[in-house]
Amino acid sequence: MALTAELVSLSLRQESDPGPDPDRVALSEEELQAISKSIYREAAGGPLWVFAYGSLIWKPDFDAVEWQRARVFGWHRSFCLQMTRWRATEALPGLMMALDQGGECNGVTYRLSEEDRIGQIRRMIRREIGTLADASFIRWVPIEASQGTLRALAFWAGPRGKRVLRRLPLENVAEVLAKACGHMGSCAEYLYLTVKHLEEKGIRDRYLWRLQGLVADEIKRIHGLEAAYPPKSAPGFQASLRSRLLAWVFCL
């Protein structure tokens, strides 16, 4: 990997947590329980598989009793979801990975333990989904694994709305990921850990592999570590992204 732990450390800095966006109403306990019970019923008593394509690969918030490499068709990884908290700030917005329509995605599927299934579902929902509107981006998707075709739960599949930026050139994405950092870490760290753990499981995603090289070059350029070609992004892209995010926030 071109993106190393040493380079990632340069992207990290201390940032305070600004707290939840007051314009986005968090899930209530009643809504959280209702969504969890709905997913529990939809599992129909069978094995509950979760498809992991990002941070769930290396930081699952549930008790997994089995994992397999898996592929989902009709979806692909995309850093397309804007964020201003967690691994970003309003001053330097970041991008979160989601599943976007088209193509295919190789990842990992985990089978949840049968014990306290609703409790485990609740933990996943609380971690992955912030508002009731976001619950529409939880989907059941067919996946191909060693056991054949399985039905798995996927988060942030096909997000819509003003926070979504699709078809960004990779150079633009790399510029954002190399700079954005919040109280939970940096976007470069998120990318590094995802690629690293995919590699450890024998999975190489061409999109992420190229992106980690571009982010590594961008971090080197920012810190003057070696001569590098200037990014191909339009001038002021980060400032433009910040302006669009602020417009989205004030329109809510």
PDB file of C-alpha atoms in Angstrom:
ATOM      1  CA  MET A   1       0.000   0.000   0.000  1.00  0.00           C
ATOM      2  CA  ALA A   2       1.158   3.511  -0.800  1.00  0.00           C
ATOM      3  CA  LEU A   3      -0.981   4.853   2.050  1.00  0.00           C
ATOM      4  CA  THR A   4       0.957   3.872   5.158  1.00  0.00           C
ATOM      5  CA  ALA A   5       0.307   4.217   8.877  1.00  0.00           C
ATOM      6  CA  GLU A   6       2.990   6.920   8.964  1.00  0.00           C
ATOM      7  CA  LEU A   7       1.237   8.964   6.285  1.00  0.00           C
ATOM      8  CA  VAL A   8      -2.128   8.443   7.976  1.00  0.00           C
ATOM      9  CA  SER A   9      -0.686   9.811  11.225  1.00  0.00           C
ATOM     10  CA  LEU A  10      -0.041  13.107   9.421  1.00  0.00           C
ATOM     11  CA  SER A  11      -3.771  13.411   8.686  1.00  0.00           C
ATOM     12  CA  LEU A  12      -4.750  13.091  12.346  1.00  0.00           C
ATOM     13  CA  ARG A  13      -5.260  16.039  14.665  1.00  0.00           C
ATOM     14  CA  GLN A  14      -7.227  16.907  17.772  1.00  0.00           C
ATOM     15  CA  GLU A  15     -10.749  18.092  16.999  1.00  0.00           C
ATOM     16  CA  SER A  16     -13.612  18.691  19.409  1.00  0.00           C
ATOM     17  CA  ASP A  17     -16.987  17.051  18.905  1.00  0.00           C
ATOM     18  CA  PRO A  18     -19.490  19.716  17.811  1.00  0.00           C
ATOM     19  CA  GLY A  19     -22.358  17.462  18.839  1.00  0.00           C
ATOM     20  CA  PRO A  20     -25.382  16.376  16.808  1.00  0.00           C
ATOM     21  CA  ASP A  21     -26.727  18.599  14.089  1.00  0.00           C
ATOM     22  CA  PRO A  22     -29.708  20.365  15.740  1.00  0.00           C
ATOM     23  CA  ASP A  23     -31.581  20.289  12.429  1.00  0.00           C
ATOM     24  CA  ARG A  24     -31.402  16.483  12.182  1.00  0.00           C
ATOM     25  CA  VAL A  25     -33.640  14.778  14.708  1.00  0.00           C
ATOM     26  CA  ALA A  26     -32.008  11.667  16.143  1.00  0.00           C
ATOM     27  CA  LEU A  27     -33.887   8.385  16.346  1.00  0.00           C
ATOM     28  CA  SER A  28     -36.003   8.098  19.452  1.00  0.00           C
ATOM     29  CA  GLU A  29     -35.865   4.918  21.530  1.00  0.00           C
ATOM     30  CA  GLU A  30     -39.319   4.004  20.221  1.00  0.00           C
ATOM     31  CA  GLU A  31     -38.259   4.461  16.580  1.00  0.00           C
ATOM     32  CA  LEU A  32     -35.057   2.522  17.188  1.00  0.00           C
ATOM     33  CA  GLN A  33     -36.982  -0.365  18.703  1.00  0.00           C
ATOM     34  CA  ALA A  34     -39.571  -0.342  15.904  1.00  0.00           C
ATOM     35  CA  ILE A  35     -36.902  -0.531  13.166  1.00  0.00           C
ATOM     36  CA  SER A  36     -35.054  -3.270  15.053  1.00  0.00           C
ATOM     37  CA  LYS A  37     -38.200  -5.361  15.451  1.00  0.00           C
ATOM     38  CA  SER A  38     -39.046  -4.883  11.773  1.00  0.00           C
ATOM     39  CA  ILE A  39     -35.636  -6.213  10.720  1.00  0.00           C
ATOM     40  CA  TYR A  40     -35.957  -9.053  13.219  1.00  0.00           C
ATOM     41  CA  ARG A  41     -39.302 -10.076  11.692  1.00  0.00           C
ATOM     42  CA  GLU A  42     -37.944  -9.768   8.143  1.00  0.00           C
ATOM     43  CA  ALA A  43     -35.158 -12.203   9.034  1.00  0.00           C
ATOM     44  CA  ALA A  44     -37.990 -14.710   9.551  1.00  0.00           C
ATOM     45  CA  GLY A  45     -36.081 -16.728  12.110  1.00  0.00           C
ATOM     46  CA  GLY A  46     -33.338 -17.710   9.654  1.00  0.00           C
ATOM     47  CA  PRO A  47     -29.632 -16.846   9.805  1.00  0.00           C
ATOM     48  CA  LEU A  48     -29.093 -13.096   9.891  1.00  0.00           C
ATOM     49  CA  TRP A  49     -26.220 -12.098   7.603  1.00  0.00           C
ATOM     50  CA  VAL A  50     -24.782  -8.573   7.429  1.00  0.00           C
ATOM     51  CA  PHE A  51     -22.839  -7.428   4.365  1.00  0.00           C
ATOM     52  CA  ALA A  52     -19.787  -5.361   5.361  1.00  0.00           C
ATOM     53  CA  TYR A  53     -17.997  -3.219   2.778  1.00  0.00           C
ATOM     54  CA  GLY A  54     -16.425  -0.514   4.982  1.00  0.00           C
ATOM     55  CA  SER A  55     -15.852  -0.021   8.687  1.00  0.00           C
ATOM     56  CA  LEU A  56     -18.060  -2.974   9.648  1.00  0.00           C
ATOM     57  CA  ILE A  57     -15.302  -5.194   8.195  1.00  0.00           C
ATOM     58  CA  TRP A  58     -12.797  -4.105  10.817  1.00  0.00           C
ATOM     59  CA  LYS A  59     -15.082  -2.809  13.555  1.00  0.00           C
ATOM     60  CA  PRO A  60     -18.305  -4.833  13.675  1.00  0.00           C
ATOM     61  CA  ASP A  61     -20.612  -3.783  16.510  1.00  0.00           C
ATOM     62  CA  PHE A  62     -22.233  -7.171  16.929  1.00  0.00           C
ATOM     63  CA  ASP A  63     -21.411 -10.752  17.882  1.00  0.00           C
ATOM     64  CA  ALA A  64     -20.436 -12.600  14.710  1.00  0.00           C
ATOM     65  CA  VAL A  65     -20.187 -16.386  14.814  1.00  0.00           C
ATOM     66  CA  GLU A  66     -19.092 -16.794  11.179  1.00  0.00           C
ATOM     67  CA  TRP A  67     -17.733 -14.765   8.285  1.00  0.00           C
ATOM     68  CA  GLN A  68     -17.258 -15.346   4.563  1.00  0.00           C
ATOM     69  CA  ARG A  69     -15.982 -13.367   1.620  1.00  0.00           C
ATOM     70  CA  ALA A  70     -19.018 -12.273  -0.375  1.00  0.00           C
ATOM     71  CA  ARG A  71     -20.008 -10.321  -3.452  1.00  0.00           C
ATOM     72  CA  VAL A  72     -23.072  -8.210  -4.083  1.00  0.00           C
ATOM     73  CA  PHE A  73     -24.134  -7.434  -7.648  1.00  0.00           C
ATOM     74  CA  GLY A  74     -25.803  -4.188  -8.662  1.00  0.00           C
ATOM     75  CA  TRP A  75     -23.922  -2.113  -6.075  1.00  0.00           C
ATOM     76  CA  HIS A  76     -20.449  -0.602  -5.777  1.00  0.00           C
ATOM     77  CA  ARG A  77     -18.451   1.328  -3.185  1.00  0.00           C
ATOM     78  CA  SER A  78     -18.542   5.095  -3.490  1.00  0.00           C
ATOM     79  CA  PHE A  79     -17.275   7.931  -1.290  1.00  0.00           C
ATOM     80  CA  CYS A  80     -20.368   9.975  -2.013  1.00  0.00           C
ATOM     81  CA  LEU A  81     -21.923  10.910   1.329  1.00  0.00           C
ATOM     82  CA  GLN A  82     -20.934  14.273   2.777  1.00  0.00           C
ATOM     83  CA  MET A  83     -20.270  14.608   6.500  1.00  0.00           C
ATOM     84  CA  THR A  84     -19.226  17.377   8.886  1.00  0.00           C
ATOM     85  CA  ARG A  85     -18.849  15.319  12.069  1.00  0.00           C
ATOM     86  CA  TRP A  86     -17.029  12.164  13.246  1.00  0.00           C
ATOM     87  CA  ARG A  87     -14.174  12.169  10.680  1.00  0.00           C
ATOM     88  CA  ALA A  88     -14.731  15.703   9.426  1.00  0.00           C
ATOM     89  CA  THR A  89     -15.715  19.203  10.482  1.00  0.00           C
ATOM     90  CA  GLU A  90     -17.767  21.991   8.950  1.00  0.00           C
ATOM     91  CA  ALA A  91     -14.512  23.802   8.155  1.00  0.00           C
ATOM     92  CA  LEU A  92     -13.123  20.748   6.321  1.00  0.00           C
ATOM     93  CA  PRO A  93     -15.999  18.463   5.290  1.00  0.00           C
ATOM     94  CA  GLY A  94     -15.363  14.821   4.556  1.00  0.00           C
ATOM     95  CA  LEU A  95     -16.878  12.019   2.534  1.00  0.00           C
ATOM     96  CA  MET A  96     -18.261   8.753   3.862  1.00  0.00           C
ATOM     97  CA  MET A  97     -18.464   5.547   1.861  1.00  0.00           C
ATOM     98  CA  ALA A  98     -21.820   4.130   0.815  1.00  0.00           C
ATOM     99  CA  LEU A  99     -23.122   1.584  -1.660  1.00  0.00           C
ATOM    100  CA  ASP A 100     -24.199   3.191  -4.906  1.00  0.00           C
ATOM    101  CA  GLN A 101     -26.152   1.512  -7.669  1.00  0.00           C
ATOM    102  CA  GLY A 102     -24.402  -0.330 -10.479  1.00  0.00           C
ATOM    103  CA  GLY A 103     -21.450  -2.687 -10.793  1.00  0.00           C
ATOM    104  CA  GLU A 104     -20.445  -5.101  -8.050  1.00  0.00           C
ATOM    105  CA  CYS A 105     -18.789  -5.021  -4.648  1.00  0.00           C
ATOM    106  CA  ASN A 106     -16.581  -7.594  -2.946  1.00  0.00           C
ATOM    107  CA  GLY A 107     -16.699  -7.558   0.829  1.00  0.00           C
ATOM    108  CA  VAL A 108     -17.345  -9.676   3.886  1.00  0.00           C
ATOM    109  CA  THR A 109     -20.578 -11.097   5.239  1.00  0.00           C
ATOM    110  CA  TYR A 110     -21.001 -11.831   8.936  1.00  0.00           C
ATOM    111  CA  ARG A 111     -23.567 -14.131  10.522  1.00  0.00           C
ATOM    112  CA  LEU A 112     -24.921 -12.805  13.785  1.00  0.00           C
ATOM    113  CA  SER A 113     -25.210 -14.894  16.897  1.00  0.00           C
ATOM    114  CA  GLU A 114     -28.695 -16.134  17.725  1.00  0.00           C
ATOM    115  CA  GLU A 115     -28.390 -14.710  21.247  1.00  0.00           C
ATOM    116  CA  ASP A 116     -29.978 -11.314  21.917  1.00  0.00           C
ATOM    117  CA  ARG A 117     -30.602 -10.761  18.211  1.00  0.00           C
ATOM    118  CA  ILE A 118     -32.797  -7.687  18.673  1.00  0.00           C
ATOM    119  CA  GLY A 119     -30.198  -6.167  20.993  1.00  0.00           C
ATOM    120  CA  GLN A 120     -27.491  -6.659  18.380  1.00  0.00           C
ATOM    121  CA  ILE A 121     -29.689  -5.190  15.659  1.00  0.00           C
ATOM    122  CA  ARG A 122     -30.327  -2.175  17.901  1.00  0.00           C
ATOM    123  CA  ARG A 123     -26.585  -1.607  18.319  1.00  0.00           C
ATOM    124  CA  MET A 124     -26.069  -1.715  14.552  1.00  0.00           C
ATOM    125  CA  ILE A 125     -28.940   0.685  13.878  1.00  0.00           C
ATOM    126  CA  ARG A 126     -27.764   3.129  16.546  1.00  0.00           C
ATOM    127  CA  ARG A 127     -24.248   3.104  15.110  1.00  0.00           C
ATOM    128  CA  GLU A 128     -25.092   3.240  11.400  1.00  0.00           C
ATOM    129  CA  ILE A 129     -28.343   5.192  11.168  1.00  0.00           C
ATOM    130  CA  GLY A 130     -28.823   8.622  12.678  1.00  0.00           C
ATOM    131  CA  THR A 131     -32.387   9.609  11.800  1.00  0.00           C
ATOM    132  CA  LEU A 132     -35.649   7.999  10.794  1.00  0.00           C
ATOM    133  CA  ALA A 133     -35.156   9.241   7.214  1.00  0.00           C
ATOM    134  CA  ASP A 134     -31.803   7.426   7.066  1.00  0.00           C
ATOM    135  CA  ALA A 135     -33.553   4.129   7.783  1.00  0.00           C
ATOM    136  CA  SER A 136     -34.651   4.014   4.140  1.00  0.00           C
ATOM    137  CA  PHE A 137     -31.018   3.259   3.239  1.00  0.00           C
ATOM    138  CA  ILE A 138     -31.056  -0.087   5.059  1.00  0.00           C
ATOM    139  CA  ARG A 139     -31.670  -2.824   2.500  1.00  0.00           C
ATOM    140  CA  TRP A 140     -31.771  -6.561   2.147  1.00  0.00           C
ATOM    141  CA  VAL A 141     -29.492  -7.526  -0.737  1.00  0.00           C
ATOM    142  CA  PRO A 142     -28.714 -10.902  -2.365  1.00  0.00           C
ATOM    143  CA  ILE A 143     -25.041 -11.810  -2.019  1.00  0.00           C
ATOM    144  CA  GLU A 144     -22.887 -14.560  -3.473  1.00  0.00           C
ATOM    145  CA  ALA A 145     -20.799 -16.397  -0.861  1.00  0.00           C
ATOM    146  CA  SER A 146     -19.179 -19.808  -0.483  1.00  0.00           C
ATOM    147  CA  GLN A 147     -22.509 -21.206   0.710  1.00  0.00           C
ATOM    148  CA  GLY A 148     -24.253 -19.947  -2.414  1.00  0.00           C
ATOM    149  CA  THR A 149     -26.736 -17.103  -2.662  1.00  0.00           C
ATOM    150  CA  LEU A 150     -27.598 -15.543   0.693  1.00  0.00           C
ATOM    151  CA  ARG A 151     -29.788 -12.661   1.803  1.00  0.00           C
ATOM    152  CA  ALA A 152     -27.920 -10.035   3.806  1.00  0.00           C
ATOM    153  CA  LEU A 153     -28.549  -6.723   5.489  1.00  0.00           C
ATOM    154  CA  ALA A 154     -26.671  -3.727   4.037  1.00  0.00           C
ATOM    155  CA  PHE A 155     -26.418  -0.183   5.395  1.00  0.00           C
ATOM    156  CA  TRP A 156     -26.262   3.049   3.418  1.00  0.00           C
ATOM    157  CA  ALA A 157     -27.277   1.457   0.142  1.00  0.00           C
ATOM    158  CA  GLY A 158     -28.489   3.985  -2.425  1.00  0.00           C
ATOM    159  CA  PRO A 159     -28.490   7.159  -0.289  1.00  0.00           C
ATOM    160  CA  ARG A 160     -30.383  10.135  -1.679  1.00  0.00           C
ATOM    161  CA  GLY A 161     -30.687  13.799  -0.829  1.00  0.00           C
ATOM    162  CA  LYS A 162     -28.603  16.959  -0.704  1.00  0.00           C
ATOM    163  CA  ARG A 163     -25.774  15.275   1.217  1.00  0.00           C
ATOM    164  CA  VAL A 164     -25.016  12.952  -1.688  1.00  0.00           C
ATOM    165  CA  LEU A 165     -22.355  13.841  -4.268  1.00  0.00           C
ATOM    166  CA  ARG A 166     -22.111  11.297  -7.060  1.00  0.00           C
ATOM    167  CA  ARG A 167     -19.578  10.832  -9.858  1.00  0.00           C
ATOM    168  CA  LEU A 168     -16.852  12.881  -8.214  1.00  0.00           C
ATOM    169  CA  PRO A 169     -13.476  12.423  -9.935  1.00  0.00           C
ATOM    170  CA  LEU A 170     -11.151  10.306  -7.793  1.00  0.00           C
ATOM    171  CA  GLU A 171      -8.694  13.207  -7.592  1.00  0.00           C
ATOM    172  CA  ASN A 172     -11.407  15.314  -5.941  1.00  0.00           C
ATOM    173  CA  VAL A 173     -12.277  12.523  -3.522  1.00  0.00           C
ATOM    174  CA  ALA A 174      -8.598  12.040  -2.653  1.00  0.00           C
ATOM    175  CA  GLU A 175      -8.193  15.753  -1.918  1.00  0.00           C
ATOM    176  CA  VAL A 176     -11.093  15.635   0.548  1.00  0.00           C
ATOM    177  CA  LEU A 177     -10.011  12.403   2.235  1.00  0.00           C
ATOM    178  CA  ALA A 178      -6.446  13.606   2.697  1.00  0.00           C
ATOM    179  CA  LYS A 179      -7.569  16.743   4.583  1.00  0.00           C
ATOM    180  CA  ALA A 180     -10.738  15.870   6.515  1.00  0.00           C
ATOM    181  CA  CYS A 181     -10.443  14.944  10.192  1.00  0.00           C
ATOM    182  CA  GLY A 182     -12.831  14.997  13.138  1.00  0.00           C
ATOM    183  CA  HIS A 183     -12.977  13.901  16.750  1.00  0.00           C
ATOM    184  CA  MET A 184     -13.222  10.213  15.712  1.00  0.00           C
ATOM    185  CA  GLY A 185     -10.232  10.288  13.378  1.00  0.00           C
ATOM    186  CA  SER A 186      -9.519  11.191   9.774  1.00  0.00           C
ATOM    187  CA  CYS A 187     -11.035  10.119   6.474  1.00  0.00           C
ATOM    188  CA  ALA A 188      -7.581   8.936   5.368  1.00  0.00           C
ATOM    189  CA  GLU A 189      -7.459   6.654   8.405  1.00  0.00           C
ATOM    190  CA  TYR A 190     -10.875   5.229   7.504  1.00  0.00           C
ATOM    191  CA  LEU A 191      -9.714   4.493   3.962  1.00  0.00           C
ATOM    192  CA  TYR A 192      -6.422   2.988   5.188  1.00  0.00           C
ATOM    193  CA  LEU A 193      -8.106   0.638   7.661  1.00  0.00           C
ATOM    194  CA  THR A 194     -10.699  -0.486   5.122  1.00  0.00           C
ATOM    195  CA  VAL A 195      -8.128  -1.295   2.423  1.00  0.00           C
ATOM    196  CA  LYS A 196      -5.774  -2.918   4.948  1.00  0.00           C
ATOM    197  CA  HIS A 197      -8.422  -5.277   6.314  1.00  0.00           C
ATOM    198  CA  LEU A 198      -9.765  -6.105   2.871  1.00  0.00           C
ATOM    199  CA  GLU A 199      -6.236  -7.073   1.832  1.00  0.00           C
ATOM    200  CA  GLU A 200      -5.865  -9.231   4.934  1.00  0.00           C
ATOM    201  CA  LYS A 201      -9.000 -11.111   3.872  1.00  0.00           C
ATOM    202  CA  GLY A 202      -7.734 -11.559   0.324  1.00  0.00           C
ATOM    203  CA  ILE A 203      -9.907  -8.867  -1.252  1.00  0.00           C
ATOM    204  CA  ARG A 204      -8.620  -6.055  -3.471  1.00  0.00           C
ATOM    205  CA  ASP A 205     -11.054  -3.384  -4.599  1.00  0.00           C
ATOM    206  CA  ARG A 206      -9.680  -1.553  -7.656  1.00  0.00           C
ATOM    207  CA  TYR A 207     -11.523   1.675  -6.755  1.00  0.00           C
ATOM    208  CA  LEU A 208     -10.142   1.772  -3.215  1.00  0.00           C
ATOM    209  CA  TRP A 209      -6.689   0.611  -4.293  1.00  0.00           C
ATOM    210  CA  ARG A 210      -6.313   3.478  -6.748  1.00  0.00           C
ATOM    211  CA  LEU A 211      -7.825   5.904  -4.251  1.00  0.00           C
ATOM    212  CA  GLN A 212      -5.397   5.001  -1.466  1.00  0.00           C
ATOM    213  CA  GLY A 213      -2.506   5.776  -3.818  1.00  0.00           C
ATOM    214  CA  LEU A 214      -3.970   9.172  -4.673  1.00  0.00           C
ATOM    215  CA  VAL A 215      -4.598   9.981  -0.999  1.00  0.00           C
ATOM    216  CA  ALA A 216      -1.010   9.005  -0.171  1.00  0.00           C
ATOM    217  CA  ASP A 217       0.276  11.367  -2.897  1.00  0.00           C
ATOM    218  CA  GLU A 218      -1.996  14.156  -1.663  1.00  0.00           C
ATOM    219  CA  ILE A 219      -0.806  13.821   1.956  1.00  0.00           C
ATOM    220  CA  LYS A 220       2.809  13.897   0.750  1.00  0.00           C
ATOM    221  CA  ARG A 221       2.065  17.000  -1.310  1.00  0.00           C
ATOM    222  CA  ILE A 222       0.386  18.756   1.626  1.00  0.00           C
ATOM    223  CA  HIS A 223       3.362  18.080   3.911  1.00  0.00           C
ATOM    224  CA  GLY A 224       6.031  18.663   1.275  1.00  0.00           C
ATOM    225  CA  LEU A 225       7.476  15.177   1.630  1.00  0.00           C
ATOM    226  CA  GLU A 226       8.306  14.798  -2.040  1.00  0.00           C
ATOM    227  CA  ALA A 227       7.601  16.441  -5.343  1.00  0.00           C
ATOM    228  CA  ALA A 228       4.206  15.448  -6.691  1.00  0.00           C
ATOM    229  CA  TYR A 229       2.016  16.453  -9.576  1.00  0.00           C
ATOM    230  CA  PRO A 230      -0.679  18.921  -8.508  1.00  0.00           C
ATOM    231  CA  PRO A 231      -4.115  17.354  -8.097  1.00  0.00           C
ATOM    232  CA  LYS A 232      -6.396  17.481 -11.126  1.00  0.00           C
ATOM    233  CA  SER A 233      -9.327  18.776  -9.123  1.00  0.00           C
ATOM    234  CA  ALA A 234     -10.914  22.089  -9.934  1.00  0.00           C
ATOM    235  CA  PRO A 235      -9.445  25.061  -7.982  1.00  0.00           C
ATOM    236  CA  GLY A 236     -11.112  25.569  -4.633  1.00  0.00           C
ATOM    237  CA  PHE A 237     -12.889  22.222  -4.651  1.00  0.00           C
ATOM    238  CA  GLN A 238     -12.698  21.837  -0.846  1.00  0.00           C
ATOM    239  CA  ALA A 239     -14.044  25.353  -0.353  1.00  0.00           C
ATOM    240  CA  SER A 240     -16.823  24.614  -2.839  1.00  0.00           C
ATOM    241  CA  LEU A 241     -17.695  21.422  -0.970  1.00  0.00           C
ATOM    242  CA  ARG A 242     -17.840  23.359   2.296  1.00  0.00           C
ATOM    243  CA  SER A 243     -20.166  25.949   0.744  1.00  0.00           C
ATOM    244  CA  ARG A 244     -22.495  23.252  -0.558  1.00  0.00           C
ATOM    245  CA  LEU A 245     -22.563  21.566   2.843  1.00  0.00           C
ATOM    246  CA  LEU A 246     -23.359  24.799   4.644  1.00  0.00           C
ATOM    247  CA  ALA A 247     -26.141  25.482   2.158  1.00  0.00           C
ATOM    248  CA  TRP A 248     -27.525  22.013   2.846  1.00  0.00           C
ATOM    249  CA  VAL A 249     -27.348  22.533   6.632  1.00  0.00           C
ATOM    250  CA  PHE A 250     -29.127  25.899   6.552  1.00  0.00           C
ATOM    251  CA  CYS A 251     -31.828  24.580   4.223  1.00  0.00           C
ATOM    252  CA  LEU A 252     -32.880  21.806   6.624  1.00  0.00           C
TER     253      LEU A 252
END
